[in-house]
Coordinates of C-alpha atoms in Angstrom, one line a residue:
Chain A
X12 CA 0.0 0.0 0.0
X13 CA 0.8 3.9 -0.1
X14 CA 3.0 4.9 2.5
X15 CA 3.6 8.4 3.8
X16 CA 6.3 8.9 6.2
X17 CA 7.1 12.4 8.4
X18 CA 10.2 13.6 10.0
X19 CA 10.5 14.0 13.0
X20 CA 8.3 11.8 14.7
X21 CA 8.9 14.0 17.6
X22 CA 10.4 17.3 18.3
X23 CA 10.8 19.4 21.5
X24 CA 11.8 23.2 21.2
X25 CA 12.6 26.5 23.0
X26 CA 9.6 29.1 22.3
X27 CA 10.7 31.2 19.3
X28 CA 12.5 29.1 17.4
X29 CA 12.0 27.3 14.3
X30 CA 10.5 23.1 13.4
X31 CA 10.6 22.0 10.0
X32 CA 8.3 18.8 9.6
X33 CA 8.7 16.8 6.6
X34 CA 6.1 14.5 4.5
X35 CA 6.9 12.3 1.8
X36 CA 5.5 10.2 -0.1
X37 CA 7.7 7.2 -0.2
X38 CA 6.2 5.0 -3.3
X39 CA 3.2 7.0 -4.8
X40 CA 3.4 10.6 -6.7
X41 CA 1.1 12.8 -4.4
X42 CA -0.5 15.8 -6.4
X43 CA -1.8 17.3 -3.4
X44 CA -0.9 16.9 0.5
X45 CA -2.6 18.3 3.6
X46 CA -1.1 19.0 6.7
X47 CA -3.4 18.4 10.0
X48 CA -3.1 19.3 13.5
X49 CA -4.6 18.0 16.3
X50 CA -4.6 18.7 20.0
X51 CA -5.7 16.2 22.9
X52 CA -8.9 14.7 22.6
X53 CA -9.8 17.3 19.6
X54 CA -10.4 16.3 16.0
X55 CA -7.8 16.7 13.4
X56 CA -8.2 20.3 11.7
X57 CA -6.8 20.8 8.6
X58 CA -4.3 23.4 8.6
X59 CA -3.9 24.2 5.1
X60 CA -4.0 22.1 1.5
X61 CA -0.5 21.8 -0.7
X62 CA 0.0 21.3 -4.5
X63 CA 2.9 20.7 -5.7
X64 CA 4.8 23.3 -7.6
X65 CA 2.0 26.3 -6.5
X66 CA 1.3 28.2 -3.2
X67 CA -0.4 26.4 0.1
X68 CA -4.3 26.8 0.8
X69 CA -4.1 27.7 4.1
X70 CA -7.8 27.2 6.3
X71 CA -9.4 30.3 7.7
X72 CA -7.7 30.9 11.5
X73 CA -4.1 29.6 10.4
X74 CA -1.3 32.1 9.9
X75 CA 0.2 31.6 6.7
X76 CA 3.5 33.4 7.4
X77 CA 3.6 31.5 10.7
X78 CA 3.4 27.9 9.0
X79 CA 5.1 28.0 5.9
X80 CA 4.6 25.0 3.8
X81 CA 6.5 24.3 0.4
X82 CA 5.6 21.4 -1.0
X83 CA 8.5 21.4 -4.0
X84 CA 8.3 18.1 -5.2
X85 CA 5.5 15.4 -6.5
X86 CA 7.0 13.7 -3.0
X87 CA 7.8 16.1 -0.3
X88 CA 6.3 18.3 2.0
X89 CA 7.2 20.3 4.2
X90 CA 5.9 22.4 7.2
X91 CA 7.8 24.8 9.4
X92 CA 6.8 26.8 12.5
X93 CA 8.1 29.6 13.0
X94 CA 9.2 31.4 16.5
X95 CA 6.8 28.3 17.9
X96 CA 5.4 29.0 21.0
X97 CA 3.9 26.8 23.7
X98 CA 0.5 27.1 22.1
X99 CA 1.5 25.7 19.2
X100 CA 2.2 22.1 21.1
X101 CA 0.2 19.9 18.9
X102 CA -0.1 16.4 16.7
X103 CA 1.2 17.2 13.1
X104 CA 0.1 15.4 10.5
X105 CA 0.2 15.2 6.8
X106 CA -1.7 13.1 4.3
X107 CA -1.5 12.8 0.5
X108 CA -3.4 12.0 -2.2
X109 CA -2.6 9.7 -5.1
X110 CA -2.2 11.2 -8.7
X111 CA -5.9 10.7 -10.3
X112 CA -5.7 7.6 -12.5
X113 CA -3.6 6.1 -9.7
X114 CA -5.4 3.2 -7.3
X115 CA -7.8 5.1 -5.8
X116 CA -8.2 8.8 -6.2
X117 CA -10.7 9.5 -2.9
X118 CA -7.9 7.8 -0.6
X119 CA -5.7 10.2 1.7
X120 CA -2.6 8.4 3.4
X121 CA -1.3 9.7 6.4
X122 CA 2.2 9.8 7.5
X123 CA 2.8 9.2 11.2
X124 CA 2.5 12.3 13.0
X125 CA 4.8 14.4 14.5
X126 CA 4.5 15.6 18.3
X127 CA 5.9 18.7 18.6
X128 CA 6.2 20.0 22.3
X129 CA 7.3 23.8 22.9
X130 CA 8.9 24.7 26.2
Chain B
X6 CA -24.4 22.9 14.2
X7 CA -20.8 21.1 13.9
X8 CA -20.0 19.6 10.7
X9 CA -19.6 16.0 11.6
X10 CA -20.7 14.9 15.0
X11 CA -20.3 11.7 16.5
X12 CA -21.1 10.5 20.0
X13 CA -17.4 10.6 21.6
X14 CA -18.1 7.8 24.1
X15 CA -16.2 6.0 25.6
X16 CA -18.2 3.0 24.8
X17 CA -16.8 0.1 26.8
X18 CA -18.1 -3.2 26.0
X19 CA -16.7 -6.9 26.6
X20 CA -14.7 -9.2 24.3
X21 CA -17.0 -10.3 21.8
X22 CA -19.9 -7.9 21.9
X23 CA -21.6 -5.8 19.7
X24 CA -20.8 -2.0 19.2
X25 CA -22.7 0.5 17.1
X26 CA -21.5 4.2 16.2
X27 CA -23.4 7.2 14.2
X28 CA -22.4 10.0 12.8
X29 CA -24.1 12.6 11.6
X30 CA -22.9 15.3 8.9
X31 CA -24.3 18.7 8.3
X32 CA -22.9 19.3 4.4
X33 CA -26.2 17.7 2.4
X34 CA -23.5 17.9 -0.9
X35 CA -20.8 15.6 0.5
X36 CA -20.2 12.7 -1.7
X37 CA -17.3 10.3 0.1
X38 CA -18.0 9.1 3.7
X39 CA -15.4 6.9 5.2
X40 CA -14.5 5.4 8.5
X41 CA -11.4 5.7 10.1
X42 CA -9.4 4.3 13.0
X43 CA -7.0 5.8 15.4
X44 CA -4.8 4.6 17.6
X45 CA -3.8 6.6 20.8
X46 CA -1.0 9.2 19.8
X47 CA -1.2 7.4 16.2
X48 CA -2.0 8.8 13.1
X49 CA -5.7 7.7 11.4
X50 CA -5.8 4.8 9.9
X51 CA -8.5 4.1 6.5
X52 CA -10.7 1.1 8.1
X53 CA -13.6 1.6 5.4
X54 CA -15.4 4.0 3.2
X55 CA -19.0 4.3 3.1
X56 CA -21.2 3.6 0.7
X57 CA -25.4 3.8 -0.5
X58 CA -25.6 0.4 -0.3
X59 CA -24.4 -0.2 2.5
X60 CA -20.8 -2.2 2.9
X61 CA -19.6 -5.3 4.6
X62 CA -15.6 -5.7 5.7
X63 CA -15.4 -8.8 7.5
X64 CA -17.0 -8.0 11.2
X65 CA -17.6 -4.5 10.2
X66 CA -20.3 -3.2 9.0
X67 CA -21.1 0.7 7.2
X68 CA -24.5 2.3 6.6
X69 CA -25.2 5.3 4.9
X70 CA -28.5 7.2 4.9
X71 CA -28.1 10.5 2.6
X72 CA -31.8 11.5 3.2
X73 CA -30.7 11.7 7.1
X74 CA -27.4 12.4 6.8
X75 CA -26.4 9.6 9.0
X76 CA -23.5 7.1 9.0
X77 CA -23.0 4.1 10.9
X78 CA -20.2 1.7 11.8
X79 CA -21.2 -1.8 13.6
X80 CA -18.4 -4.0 14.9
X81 CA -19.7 -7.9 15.7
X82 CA -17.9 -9.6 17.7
X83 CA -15.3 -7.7 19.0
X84 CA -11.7 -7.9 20.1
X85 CA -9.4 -6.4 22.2
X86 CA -7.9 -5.2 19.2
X87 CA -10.7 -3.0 17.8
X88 CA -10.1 -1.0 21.3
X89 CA -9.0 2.5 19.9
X90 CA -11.4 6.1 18.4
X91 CA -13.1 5.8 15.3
X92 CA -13.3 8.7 13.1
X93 CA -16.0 9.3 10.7
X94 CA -15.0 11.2 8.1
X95 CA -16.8 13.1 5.5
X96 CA -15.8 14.4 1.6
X97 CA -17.4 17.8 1.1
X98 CA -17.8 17.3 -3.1
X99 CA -17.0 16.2 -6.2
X100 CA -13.0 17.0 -6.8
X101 CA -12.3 17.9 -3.6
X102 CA -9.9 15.9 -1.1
X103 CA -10.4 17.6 2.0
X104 CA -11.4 15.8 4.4
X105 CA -13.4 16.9 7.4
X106 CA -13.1 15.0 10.7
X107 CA -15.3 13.7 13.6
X108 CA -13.9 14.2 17.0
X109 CA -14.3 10.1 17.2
X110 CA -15.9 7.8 19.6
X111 CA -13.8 6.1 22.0
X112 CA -13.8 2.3 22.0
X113 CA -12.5 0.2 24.3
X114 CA -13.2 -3.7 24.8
X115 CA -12.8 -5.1 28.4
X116 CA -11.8 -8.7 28.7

């Protein structure tokens, strides 16, 4: 099956500085990759919506110039926090989408997570 | 009236009973309807998408009714192993891949 993986599967940080998260898709070509967040016992909310080779669709309520996302390749991803601050401890996730004419076309995959902690 | 809304539990039942979970959605022009699984501090996992006719996976069972908006998941027989939060999940439309998320309904089977 698709498999997404995301680096690093956990990350603690001083507030202010910077995370970069990664997402790739490891054996699929992923058009278009979302990145998630989700805090304790909430749902995942998507953050913003990337396609490759074009600016991120960030959702209403997320700072675009706080999580930058480039998603420069049909395989990576990436997100990065910037000046993080302890509200912005969370569950990152990411998910892609197989090109359309691939297996299945409604399917997201999600890589693993990443737990970022800000002290 | 929250998009997708799903009883959060927890349910807790014994090894080898029978669990039901609904969902409803409040976006009458969604088209995909899927159920997913997560483990604790995991990421979502696909168990099974949803579909008008109803779909069968082994001891899991999806229903969809569009006319109430509805979605359910039945587990026979459980296991230990199906302990975890279900997600339903819910495609807006037609050409669109964002996915919009339950809070999920704790499960956990007791032996």
């Amino acid at each position: 099956g698709a498999v997404v993986s995301q680096h690093p599967s956990r990350v603690i940080c001083k507030s202010g500085t910077s995370v970069k998260i990664e997402c790739r898709s490891l054996d699929f070509q992923a058009t278009t990759m979302f990145w998630y967040r989700q805090f304790p016992k909430q749902s995942l909310m998507l953050m913003a919506t990337s396609n490759e080779g074009s600016k991120a669709t960030y959702e209403q309520g997320v700072e675009k110039d706080k999580f930058l996302i480039n998603h420069a390749s049909l395989t990576l991803s990436t997100l990065t926090v910037t000046s993080a601050h302890p509200e912005d401890s969370s569950f990152y996730i990411c998910s892609a989408s197989i090109l359309a004419g691939g297996p299945s076309t409604d399917t997201q995959y999600f890589g693993p997570g990443t737990r970022l902690t800000v002290l | 009236r929250k998009e997708v809304e799903q009883d959060p539990g927890p349910f807790n039942v014994p090894e080898g009973a029978t669990v039901a979970f609904n969902c409803t959605y409040s976006n009458s022009a969604s088209q995909s309807f899927f159920w997913y699984r997560q483990d604790c501090r995991k990421e979502p996992k696909l168990l099974m998408s949803v579909y008008s006719s109803g779909n069968e996976d082994g001891r899991f069972t999806a229903q969809l009714n569009r006319a109430s908006q509805y979605i359910s998941l039945l587990i026979r027989d459980s296991k230990l192993s199906d302990s975890a939060t279900y997600l339903c999940v819910v495609l807006p439309g037609a050409g669109s891949y964002q996915l919009t998320f339950g809070k999920g309904t704790k499960l956990s089977v007791i032996p």
